[in-house]
mmCIF file of C-alpha atoms in Angstrom:
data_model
loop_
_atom_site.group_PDB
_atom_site.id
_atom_site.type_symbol
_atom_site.label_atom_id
_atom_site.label_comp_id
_atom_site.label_asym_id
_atom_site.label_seq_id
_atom_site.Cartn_x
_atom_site.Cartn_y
_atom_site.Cartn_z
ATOM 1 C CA UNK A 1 -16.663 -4.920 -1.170
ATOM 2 C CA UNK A 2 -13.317 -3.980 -0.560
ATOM 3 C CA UNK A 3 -10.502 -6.930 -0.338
ATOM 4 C CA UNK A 4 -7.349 -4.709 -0.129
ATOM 5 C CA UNK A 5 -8.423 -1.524 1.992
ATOM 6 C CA UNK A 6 -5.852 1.167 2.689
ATOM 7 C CA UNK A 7 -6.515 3.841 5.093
ATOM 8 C CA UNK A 8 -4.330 6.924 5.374
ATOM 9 C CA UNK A 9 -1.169 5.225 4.933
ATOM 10 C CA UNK A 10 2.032 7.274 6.047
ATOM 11 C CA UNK A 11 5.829 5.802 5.264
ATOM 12 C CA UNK A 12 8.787 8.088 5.730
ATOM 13 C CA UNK A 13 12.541 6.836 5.778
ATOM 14 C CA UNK A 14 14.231 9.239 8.303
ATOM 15 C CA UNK A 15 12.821 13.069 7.205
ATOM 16 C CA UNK A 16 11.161 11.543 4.054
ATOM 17 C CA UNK A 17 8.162 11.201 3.873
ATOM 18 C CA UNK A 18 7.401 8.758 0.651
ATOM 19 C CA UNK A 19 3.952 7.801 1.303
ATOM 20 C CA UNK A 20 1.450 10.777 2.223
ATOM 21 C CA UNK A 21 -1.943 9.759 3.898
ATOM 22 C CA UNK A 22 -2.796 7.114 0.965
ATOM 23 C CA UNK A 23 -6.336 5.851 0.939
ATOM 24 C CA UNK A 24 -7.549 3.027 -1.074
ATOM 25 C CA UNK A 25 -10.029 0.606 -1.618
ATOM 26 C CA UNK A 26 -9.315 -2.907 -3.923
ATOM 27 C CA UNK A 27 -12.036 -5.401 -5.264
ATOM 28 C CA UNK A 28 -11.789 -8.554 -4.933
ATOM 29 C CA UNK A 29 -10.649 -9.884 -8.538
ATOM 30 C CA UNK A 30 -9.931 -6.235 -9.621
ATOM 31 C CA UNK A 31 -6.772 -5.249 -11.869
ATOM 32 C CA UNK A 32 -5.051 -2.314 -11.006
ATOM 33 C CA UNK A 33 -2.450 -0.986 -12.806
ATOM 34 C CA UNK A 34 -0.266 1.847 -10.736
ATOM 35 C CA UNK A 35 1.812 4.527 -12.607
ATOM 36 C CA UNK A 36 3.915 7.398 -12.229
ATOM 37 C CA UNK A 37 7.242 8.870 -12.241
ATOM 38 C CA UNK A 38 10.180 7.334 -10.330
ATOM 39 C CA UNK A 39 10.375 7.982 -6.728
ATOM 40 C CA UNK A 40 6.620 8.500 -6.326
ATOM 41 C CA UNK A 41 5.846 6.019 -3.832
ATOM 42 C CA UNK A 42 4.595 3.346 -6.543
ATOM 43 C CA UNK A 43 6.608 0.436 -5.196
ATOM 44 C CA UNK A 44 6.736 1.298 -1.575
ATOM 45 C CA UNK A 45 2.897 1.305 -1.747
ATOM 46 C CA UNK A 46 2.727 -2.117 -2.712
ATOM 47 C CA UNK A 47 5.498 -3.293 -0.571
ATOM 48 C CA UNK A 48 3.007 -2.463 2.478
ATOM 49 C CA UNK A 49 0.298 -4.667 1.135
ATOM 50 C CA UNK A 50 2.379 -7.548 2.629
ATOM 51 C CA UNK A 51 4.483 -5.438 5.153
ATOM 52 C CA UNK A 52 7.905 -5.670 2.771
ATOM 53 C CA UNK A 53 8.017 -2.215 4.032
ATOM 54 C CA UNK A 54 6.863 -1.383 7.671
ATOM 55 C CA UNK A 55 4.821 1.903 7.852
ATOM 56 C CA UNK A 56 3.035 4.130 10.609
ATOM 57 C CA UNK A 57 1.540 2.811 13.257
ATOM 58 C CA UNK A 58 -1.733 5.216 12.463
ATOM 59 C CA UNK A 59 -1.734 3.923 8.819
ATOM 60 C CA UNK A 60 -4.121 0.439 8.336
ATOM 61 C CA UNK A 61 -3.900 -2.011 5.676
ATOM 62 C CA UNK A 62 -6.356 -4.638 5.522
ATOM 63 C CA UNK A 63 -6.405 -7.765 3.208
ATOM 64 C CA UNK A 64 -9.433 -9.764 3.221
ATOM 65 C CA UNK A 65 -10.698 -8.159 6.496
ATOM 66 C CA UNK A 66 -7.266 -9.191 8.674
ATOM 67 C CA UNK A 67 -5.232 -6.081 9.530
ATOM 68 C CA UNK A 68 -1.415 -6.664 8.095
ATOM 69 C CA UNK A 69 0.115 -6.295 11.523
ATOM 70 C CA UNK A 70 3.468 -7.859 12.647
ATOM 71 C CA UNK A 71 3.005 -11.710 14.312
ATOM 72 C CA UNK A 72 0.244 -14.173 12.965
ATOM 73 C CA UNK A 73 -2.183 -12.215 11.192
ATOM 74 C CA UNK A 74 0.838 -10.792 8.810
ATOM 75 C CA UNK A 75 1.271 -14.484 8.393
ATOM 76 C CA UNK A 76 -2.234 -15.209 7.006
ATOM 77 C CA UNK A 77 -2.054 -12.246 5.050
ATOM 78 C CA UNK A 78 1.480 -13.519 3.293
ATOM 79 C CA UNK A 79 -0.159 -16.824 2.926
ATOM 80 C CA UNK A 80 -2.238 -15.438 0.381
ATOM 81 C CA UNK A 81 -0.493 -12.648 -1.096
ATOM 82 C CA UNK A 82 1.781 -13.290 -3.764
ATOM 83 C CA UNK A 83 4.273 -11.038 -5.113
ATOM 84 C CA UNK A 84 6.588 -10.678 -8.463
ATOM 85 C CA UNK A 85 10.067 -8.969 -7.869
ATOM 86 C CA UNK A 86 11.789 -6.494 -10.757
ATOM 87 C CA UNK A 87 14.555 -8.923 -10.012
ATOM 88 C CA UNK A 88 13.111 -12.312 -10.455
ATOM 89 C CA UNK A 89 14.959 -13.119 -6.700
ATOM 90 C CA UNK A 90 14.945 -16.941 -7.373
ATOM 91 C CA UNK A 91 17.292 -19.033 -5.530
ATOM 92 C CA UNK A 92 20.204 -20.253 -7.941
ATOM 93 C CA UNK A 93 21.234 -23.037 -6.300
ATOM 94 C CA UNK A 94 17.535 -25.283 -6.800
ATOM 95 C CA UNK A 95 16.184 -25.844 -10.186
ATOM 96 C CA UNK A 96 13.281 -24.298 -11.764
ATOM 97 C CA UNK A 97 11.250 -26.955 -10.332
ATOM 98 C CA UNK A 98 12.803 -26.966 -7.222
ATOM 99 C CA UNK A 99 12.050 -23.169 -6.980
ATOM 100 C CA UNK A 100 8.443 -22.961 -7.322
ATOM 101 C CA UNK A 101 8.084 -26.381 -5.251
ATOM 102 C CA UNK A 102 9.720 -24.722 -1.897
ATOM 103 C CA UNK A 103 6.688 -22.301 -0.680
ATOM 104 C CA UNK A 104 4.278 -25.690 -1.163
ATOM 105 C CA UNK A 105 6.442 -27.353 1.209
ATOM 106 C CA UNK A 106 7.980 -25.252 3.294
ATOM 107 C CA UNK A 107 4.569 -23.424 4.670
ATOM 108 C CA UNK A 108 1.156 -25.744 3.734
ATOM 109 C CA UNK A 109 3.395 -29.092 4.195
ATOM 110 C CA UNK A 110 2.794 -30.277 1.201
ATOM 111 C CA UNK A 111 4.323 -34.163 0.051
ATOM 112 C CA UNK A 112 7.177 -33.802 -2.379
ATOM 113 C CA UNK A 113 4.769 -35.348 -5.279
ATOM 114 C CA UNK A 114 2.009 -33.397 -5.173
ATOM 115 C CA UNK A 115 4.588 -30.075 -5.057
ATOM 116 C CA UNK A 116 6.098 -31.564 -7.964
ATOM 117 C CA UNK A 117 2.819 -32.131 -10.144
ATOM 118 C CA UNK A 118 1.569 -28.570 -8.854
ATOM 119 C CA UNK A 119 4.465 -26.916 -10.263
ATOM 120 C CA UNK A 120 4.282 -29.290 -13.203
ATOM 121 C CA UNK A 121 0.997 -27.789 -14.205
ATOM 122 C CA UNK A 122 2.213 -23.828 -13.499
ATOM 123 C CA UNK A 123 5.082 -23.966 -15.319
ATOM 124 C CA UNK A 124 3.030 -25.738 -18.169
ATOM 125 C CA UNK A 125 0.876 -22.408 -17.649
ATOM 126 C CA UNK A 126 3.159 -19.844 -18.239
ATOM 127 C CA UNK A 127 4.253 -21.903 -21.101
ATOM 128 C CA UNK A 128 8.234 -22.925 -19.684
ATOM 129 C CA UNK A 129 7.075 -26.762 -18.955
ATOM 130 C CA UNK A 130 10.653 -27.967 -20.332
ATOM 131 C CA UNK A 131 12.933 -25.892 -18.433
ATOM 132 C CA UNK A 132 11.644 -27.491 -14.864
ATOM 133 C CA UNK A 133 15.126 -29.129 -14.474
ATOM 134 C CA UNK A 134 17.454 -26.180 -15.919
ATOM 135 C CA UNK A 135 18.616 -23.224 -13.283
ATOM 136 C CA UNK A 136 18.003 -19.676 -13.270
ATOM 137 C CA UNK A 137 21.251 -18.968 -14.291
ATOM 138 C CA UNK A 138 20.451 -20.945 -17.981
ATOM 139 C CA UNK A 139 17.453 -19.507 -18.474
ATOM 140 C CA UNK A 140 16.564 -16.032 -20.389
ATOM 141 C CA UNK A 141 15.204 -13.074 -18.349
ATOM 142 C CA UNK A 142 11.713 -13.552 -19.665
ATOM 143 C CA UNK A 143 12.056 -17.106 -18.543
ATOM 144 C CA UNK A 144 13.003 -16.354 -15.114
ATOM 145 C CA UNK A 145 10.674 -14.170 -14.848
ATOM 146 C CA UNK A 146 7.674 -16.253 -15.663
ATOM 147 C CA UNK A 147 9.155 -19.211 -13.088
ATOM 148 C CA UNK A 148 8.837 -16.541 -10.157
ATOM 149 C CA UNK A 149 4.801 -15.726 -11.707
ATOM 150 C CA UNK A 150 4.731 -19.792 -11.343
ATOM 151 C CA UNK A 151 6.337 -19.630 -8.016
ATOM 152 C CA UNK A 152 3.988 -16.666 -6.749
ATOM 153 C CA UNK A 153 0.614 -18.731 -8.339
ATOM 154 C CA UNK A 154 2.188 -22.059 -5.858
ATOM 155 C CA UNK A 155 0.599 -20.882 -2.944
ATOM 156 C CA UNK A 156 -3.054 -19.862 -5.093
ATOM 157 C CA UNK A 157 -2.968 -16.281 -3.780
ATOM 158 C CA UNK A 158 -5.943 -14.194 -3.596
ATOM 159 C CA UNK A 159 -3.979 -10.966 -4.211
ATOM 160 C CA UNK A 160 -0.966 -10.721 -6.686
ATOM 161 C CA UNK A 161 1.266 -8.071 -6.603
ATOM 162 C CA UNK A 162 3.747 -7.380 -9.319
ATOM 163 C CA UNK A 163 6.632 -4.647 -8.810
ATOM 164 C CA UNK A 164 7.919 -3.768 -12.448
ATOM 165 C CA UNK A 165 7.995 -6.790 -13.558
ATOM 166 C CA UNK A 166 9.369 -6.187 -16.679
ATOM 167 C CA UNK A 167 12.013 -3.482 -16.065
ATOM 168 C CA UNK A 168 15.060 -5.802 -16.099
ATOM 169 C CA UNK A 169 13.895 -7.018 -18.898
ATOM 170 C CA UNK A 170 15.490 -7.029 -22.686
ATOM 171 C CA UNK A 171 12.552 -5.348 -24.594
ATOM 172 C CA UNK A 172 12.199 -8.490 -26.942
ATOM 173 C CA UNK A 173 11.271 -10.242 -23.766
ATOM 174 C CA UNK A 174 9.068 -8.123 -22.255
ATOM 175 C CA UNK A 175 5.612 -9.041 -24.033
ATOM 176 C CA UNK A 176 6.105 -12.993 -23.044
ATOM 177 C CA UNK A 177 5.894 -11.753 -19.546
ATOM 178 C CA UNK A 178 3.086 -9.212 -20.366
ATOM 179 C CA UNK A 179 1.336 -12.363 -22.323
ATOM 180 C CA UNK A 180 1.609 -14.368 -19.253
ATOM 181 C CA UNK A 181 0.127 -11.594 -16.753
ATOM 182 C CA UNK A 182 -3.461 -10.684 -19.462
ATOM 183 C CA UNK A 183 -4.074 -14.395 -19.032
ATOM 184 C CA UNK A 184 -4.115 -14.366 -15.152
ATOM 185 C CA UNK A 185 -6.145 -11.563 -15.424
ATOM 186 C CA UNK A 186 -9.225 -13.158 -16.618
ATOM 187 C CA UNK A 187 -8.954 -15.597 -13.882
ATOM 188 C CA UNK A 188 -10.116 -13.514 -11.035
ATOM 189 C CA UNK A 189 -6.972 -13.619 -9.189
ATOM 190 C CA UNK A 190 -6.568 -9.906 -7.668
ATOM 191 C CA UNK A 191 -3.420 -8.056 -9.040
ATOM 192 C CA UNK A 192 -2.123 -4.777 -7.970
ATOM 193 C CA UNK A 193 0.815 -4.086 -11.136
ATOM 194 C CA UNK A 194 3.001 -1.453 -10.729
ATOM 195 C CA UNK A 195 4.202 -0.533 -14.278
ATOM 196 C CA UNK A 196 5.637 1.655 -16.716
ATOM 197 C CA UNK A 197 3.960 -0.288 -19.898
ATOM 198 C CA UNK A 198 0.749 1.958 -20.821
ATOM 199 C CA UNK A 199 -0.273 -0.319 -23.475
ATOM 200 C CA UNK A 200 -0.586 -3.213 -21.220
ATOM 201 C CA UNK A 201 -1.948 -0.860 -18.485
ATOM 202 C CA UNK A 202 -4.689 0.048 -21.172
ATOM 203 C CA UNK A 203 -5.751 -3.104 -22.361
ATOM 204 C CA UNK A 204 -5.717 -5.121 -19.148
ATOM 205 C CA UNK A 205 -6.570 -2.860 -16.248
ATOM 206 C CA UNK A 206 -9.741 -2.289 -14.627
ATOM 207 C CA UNK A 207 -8.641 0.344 -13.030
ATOM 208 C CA UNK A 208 -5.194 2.911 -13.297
ATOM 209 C CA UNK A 209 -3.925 5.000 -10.234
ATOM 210 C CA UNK A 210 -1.399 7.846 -10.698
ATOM 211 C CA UNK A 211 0.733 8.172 -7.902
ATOM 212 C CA UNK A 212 3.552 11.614 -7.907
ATOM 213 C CA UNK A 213 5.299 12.897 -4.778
ATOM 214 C CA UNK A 214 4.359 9.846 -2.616
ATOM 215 C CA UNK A 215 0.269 10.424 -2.967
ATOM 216 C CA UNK A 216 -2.477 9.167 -5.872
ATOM 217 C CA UNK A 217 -3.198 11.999 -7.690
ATOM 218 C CA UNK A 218 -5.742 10.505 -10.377
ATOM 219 C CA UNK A 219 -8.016 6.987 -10.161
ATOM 220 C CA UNK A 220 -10.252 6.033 -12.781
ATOM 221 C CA UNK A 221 -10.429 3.485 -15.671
ATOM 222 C CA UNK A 222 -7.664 3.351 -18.239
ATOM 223 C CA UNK A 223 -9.938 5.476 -20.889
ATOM 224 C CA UNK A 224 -10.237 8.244 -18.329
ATOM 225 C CA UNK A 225 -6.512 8.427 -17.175
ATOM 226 C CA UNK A 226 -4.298 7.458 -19.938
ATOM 227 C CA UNK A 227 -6.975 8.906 -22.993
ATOM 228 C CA UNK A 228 -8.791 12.202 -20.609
ATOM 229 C CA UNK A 229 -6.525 12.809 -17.551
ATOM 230 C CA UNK A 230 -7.916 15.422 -15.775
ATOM 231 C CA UNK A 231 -4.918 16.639 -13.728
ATOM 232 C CA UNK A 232 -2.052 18.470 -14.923
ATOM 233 C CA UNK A 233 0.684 16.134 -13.524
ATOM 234 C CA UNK A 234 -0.598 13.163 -15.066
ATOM 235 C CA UNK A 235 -1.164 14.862 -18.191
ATOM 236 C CA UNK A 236 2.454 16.190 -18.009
ATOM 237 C CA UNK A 237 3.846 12.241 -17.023
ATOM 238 C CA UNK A 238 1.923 11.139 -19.917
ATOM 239 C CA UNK A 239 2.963 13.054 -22.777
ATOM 240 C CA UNK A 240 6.650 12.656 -21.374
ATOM 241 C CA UNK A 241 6.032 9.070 -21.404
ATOM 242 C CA UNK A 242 3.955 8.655 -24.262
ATOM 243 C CA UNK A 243 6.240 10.410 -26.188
ATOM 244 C CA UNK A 244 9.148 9.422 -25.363
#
């Protein structure tokens, strides 16, 4: 059963045309990992699971059954899909706490205490519990970054979405963040993970798309398209990447 279906999804900005006809289907509680060079579409993709992006009025994205339209169906869709910037984007001005507290409040009305212990417990989970009352700004980029996992797991998506999540990060940060994402991934959360890291793509995955020139060249499990790739472009994206 499909929980994030894609049908012949079209995006252009002006004369270009970054997404070509896309079709996909996502199981509920699946981990897919998308790769590919820069500019292929990878992140505008999943920037039109939750209309981020706006995209042809032909193309249909469906999450949990209700279209991802503007007004309040795009709403309910937003209400339970979560997503984890390259940039961390949390506000500077409200603490740690503070940050992963607002969605709580702001959209299910939740009291002031029980935001706080919720975001108590998800900050205990990706393993920052003492830096609730710190702000961004004193915190390392690993740290920030697992705050904005704890302040996309506040509203207990169904669908994550992560858009290079570790990019901006220092390299001897980048596996606490990778640590933090292969433990939500046994929980049955759904997470669409746009990525450059193969290894984590390898071990984690359930499934690995290769997008190039705005389309998805190659599906398949991470043995078949990172080990046996059977197209030429992912084969050549590969052994640039693997051997870089």
């Amino acid at each position: 059963m499909s929980y994030v279906s894609i049908r012949d999804l079209h995006k252009y900005y002006g004369t270009y045309h970054a997404l070509r006809g896309i079709n996909l289907d996502i199981g509920k509680g699946e981990v897919v990992c998308v790769i590919g060079p820069s500019g292929s579409g990878k992140s505008t993709l999943i920037r039109c699971i939750n209309r981020l992006e706006d995209f042809d009025s032909k193309s249909e994205i469906r999450v949990d059954g209700t279209p991802v339209v503007p007004g309040r169906a795009l709403a309910k869709v937003r209400a339970e899909v979560g997503m984890v910037f390259q940039g961390f984007n949390l506000f500077p001005h409200l603490s740690v706490r503070d940050n992963v507290m607002l969605a709580p409040r702001r959209v299910r009305g939740t009291s002031r205490a029980d935001a706080a212990k919720l975001a108590d417990q998800l900050l205990a989970r990706v393993g920052i519990a003492e830096q609730a009352d710190k702000y961004p700004q004193h915190l390392s980029g690993g740290q920030q970054q697992r705050v904005a996992i704890a302040r996309a797991l506040a509203m207990e998506p169904q669908v994550l979405l992560f858009d290079e999540p570790t990019s901006a990060l220092d390299p001897e940060m980048v596996g606490e963040v990778l640590d933090v994402m292969k433990s939500l991934a046994g929980t049955g959360v759904t997470m669409i993970v746009v990525t450059h890291e193969m290894g984590f793509a390898a071990q984690v995955a359930d499934r690995v798309i290769f997008m190039d020139g705005g389309e998805v060249i190659e599906t398949g499990t991470p043995q078949q398209v990172l080990e046996h790739p059977t197209e030429s472009r992912t084969r050549n994206f590969l052994g640039a990447v693997l051997n870089h």
